[in-house]
GROMACS .gro file of C-alpha atoms in nm:
model
   82
    1ASP     CA    1  11.440   6.930   8.194
    2THR     CA    2  11.615   7.217   8.016
    3TYR     CA    3  11.292   7.370   7.884
    4ARG     CA    4  11.148   7.392   8.235
    5ILE     CA    5  11.465   7.549   8.377
    6ASN     CA    6  11.478   7.808   8.097
    7ARG     CA    7  11.110   7.888   8.142
    8LEU     CA    8  11.152   7.933   8.518
    9GLN     CA    9  11.448   8.165   8.460
   10ASN     CA   10  11.245   8.368   8.210
   11ILE     CA   11  10.953   8.390   8.450
   12LYS     CA   12  11.184   8.500   8.732
   13ASN     CA   13  11.321   8.778   8.511
   14TYR     CA   14  10.971   8.895   8.416
   15PHE     CA   15  10.839   8.888   8.771
   16LYS     CA   16  10.997   9.216   8.861
   17LYS     CA   17  10.859   9.562   8.830
   18MET     CA   18  10.900   9.702   8.485
   19LYS     CA   19  10.783   9.980   8.261
   20ARG     CA   20  10.454   9.912   8.092
   21ARG     CA   21  10.619   9.994   7.760
   22ASP     CA   22  10.890   9.730   7.816
   23LEU     CA   23  10.635   9.460   7.893
   24ALA     CA   24  10.429   9.562   7.589
   25MET     CA   25  10.737   9.541   7.366
   26LYS     CA   26  10.796   9.184   7.483
   27TYR     CA   27  10.447   9.090   7.360
   28PHE     CA   28  10.468   9.301   7.042
   29PRO     CA   29  10.837   9.327   6.946
   30GLU     CA   30  10.764   9.429   6.586
   31SER     CA   31  10.556   9.731   6.693
   32SER     CA   32  10.658  10.078   6.798
   33PRO     CA   33  10.651  10.128   7.177
   34ARG     CA   34  10.335  10.336   7.155
   35ALA     CA   35  10.155  10.083   6.935
   36ALA     CA   36  10.272   9.797   7.160
   37VAL     CA   37  10.127   9.965   7.471
   38LYS     CA   38   9.797  10.025   7.293
   39ALA     CA   39   9.785   9.662   7.178
   40LEU     CA   40   9.865   9.534   7.528
   41LEU     CA   41   9.590   9.749   7.678
   42ARG     CA   42   9.349   9.616   7.413
   43TRP     CA   43   9.439   9.260   7.512
   44ILE     CA   44   9.384   9.346   7.878
   45ASP     CA   45   9.051   9.514   7.798
   46ASN     CA   46   8.938   9.201   7.613
   47CYS     CA   47   9.006   8.977   7.913
   48PRO     CA   48   8.748   9.052   8.186
   49ASP     CA   49   8.906   8.802   8.426
   50LEU     CA   50   9.240   8.980   8.394
   51ILE     CA   51   9.079   9.319   8.455
   52LYS     CA   52   8.911   9.179   8.766
   53ALA     CA   53   9.241   9.031   8.890
   54LEU     CA   54   9.424   9.361   8.832
   55ASP     CA   55   9.149   9.558   9.003
   56GLU     CA   56   9.170   9.326   9.304
   57LEU     CA   57   9.534   9.430   9.349
   58ASN     CA   58   9.409   9.786   9.418
   59ILE     CA   59   9.701   9.927   9.220
   60PRO     CA   60   9.616  10.137   8.914
   61TYR     CA   61   9.754   9.992   8.591
   62ARG     CA   62   9.612  10.230   8.335
   63HIS     CA   63   9.794  10.560   8.282
   64LYS     CA   64  10.090  10.434   8.487
   65ILE     CA   65  10.440  10.414   8.346
   66ASN     CA   66  10.563  10.147   8.588
   67LEU     CA   67  10.394   9.818   8.670
   68THR     CA   68  10.458   9.641   8.998
   69ALA     CA   69  10.590   9.285   9.009
   70LYS     CA   70  10.240   9.168   9.110
   71GLN     CA   71  10.085   9.341   8.811
   72VAL     CA   72  10.344   9.192   8.572
   73ARG     CA   73  10.290   8.845   8.720
   74THR     CA   74   9.911   8.879   8.695
   75ILE     CA   75   9.923   8.997   8.334
   76MET     CA   76  10.155   8.711   8.236
   77GLU     CA   77   9.940   8.455   8.414
   78TYR     CA   78   9.639   8.554   8.204
   79LEU     CA   79   9.807   8.641   7.873
   80GLY     CA   80  10.083   8.381   7.881
   81ASP     CA   81  10.451   8.423   7.812
   82PRO     CA   82  10.537   8.694   7.562
   0.00000   0.00000   0.00000
Protein backbone atom coordinates (compact mmCIF):
# COMPACT_ATOMS: atom_id res chain seq x y z
CA ASP A 1 0.00 0.00 0.00
CA THR A 2 1.56 3.27 -1.16
CA TYR A 3 0.10 5.31 1.71
CA ARG A 4 1.66 2.99 4.28
CA ILE A 5 5.07 3.05 2.58
CA ASN A 6 5.04 6.87 2.37
CA ARG A 7 3.98 7.14 6.00
CA LEU A 8 6.75 4.79 7.13
CA GLN A 9 9.30 6.80 5.16
CA ASN A 10 8.04 10.02 6.75
CA ILE A 11 8.19 8.50 10.21
CA LYS A 12 11.73 7.25 9.59
CA ASN A 13 12.79 10.76 8.58
CA TYR A 14 11.20 12.29 11.68
CA PHE A 15 12.66 9.73 14.06
CA LYS A 16 16.02 11.39 14.16
CA LYS A 17 17.29 14.06 16.44
CA MET A 18 16.26 17.49 15.36
CA LYS A 19 16.04 21.05 16.54
CA ARG A 20 12.96 21.79 18.57
CA ARG A 21 12.27 24.72 16.24
CA ASP A 22 12.32 22.44 13.17
CA LEU A 23 9.84 20.01 14.71
CA ALA A 24 7.61 22.90 15.78
CA MET A 25 7.65 24.31 12.24
CA LYS A 26 6.44 20.96 10.91
CA TYR A 27 3.39 21.21 13.17
CA PHE A 28 2.87 24.95 12.59
CA PRO A 29 4.27 25.79 9.14
CA GLU A 30 2.35 29.06 8.86
CA SER A 31 3.84 30.44 12.09
CA SER A 32 7.13 32.13 12.78
CA PRO A 33 9.71 29.80 14.35
CA ARG A 34 9.30 31.44 17.75
CA ALA A 35 5.50 31.24 17.65
CA ALA A 36 5.68 27.62 16.44
CA VAL A 37 7.89 26.61 19.38
CA LYS A 38 5.54 28.32 21.83
CA ALA A 39 2.53 26.59 20.26
CA LEU A 40 4.27 23.19 20.36
CA LEU A 41 5.15 23.66 24.03
CA ARG A 42 1.52 24.62 24.72
CA TRP A 43 0.35 21.41 23.05
CA ILE A 44 2.84 19.42 25.13
CA ASP A 45 1.74 21.19 28.32
CA ASN A 46 -1.88 20.32 27.55
CA CYS A 47 -1.11 16.61 27.25
CA PRO A 48 -0.27 15.21 30.72
CA ASP A 49 0.43 11.73 29.33
CA LEU A 50 3.00 13.19 26.93
CA ILE A 51 4.67 15.16 29.72
CA LYS A 52 4.86 11.97 31.79
CA ALA A 53 6.33 10.03 28.86
CA LEU A 54 8.93 12.74 28.20
CA ASP A 55 9.83 12.94 31.89
CA GLU A 56 10.33 9.16 31.97
CA LEU A 57 13.05 9.55 29.33
CA ASN A 58 15.06 11.57 31.89
CA ILE A 59 16.17 13.95 29.15
CA PRO A 60 15.20 17.60 29.53
CA TYR A 61 13.02 18.87 26.69
CA ARG A 62 12.23 22.37 27.83
CA HIS A 63 14.85 25.05 27.22
CA LYS A 64 16.79 22.69 24.94
CA ILE A 65 17.54 23.52 21.33
CA ASN A 66 17.97 19.91 20.18
CA LEU A 67 15.59 17.04 20.80
CA THR A 68 16.81 13.45 20.79
CA ALA A 69 15.33 10.86 18.46
CA LYS A 70 13.48 9.34 21.44
CA GLN A 71 11.96 12.70 22.33
CA VAL A 72 10.87 13.33 18.72
CA ARG A 73 9.35 9.84 18.50
CA THR A 74 7.52 10.28 21.82
CA ILE A 75 6.12 13.68 20.85
CA MET A 76 4.91 12.34 17.50
CA GLU A 77 3.34 9.29 19.10
CA TYR A 78 1.19 11.51 21.31
CA LEU A 79 0.54 14.46 18.98
CA GLY A 80 0.35 12.55 15.71
CA ASP A 81 2.02 13.31 12.42
CA PRO A 82 2.60 16.98 11.73
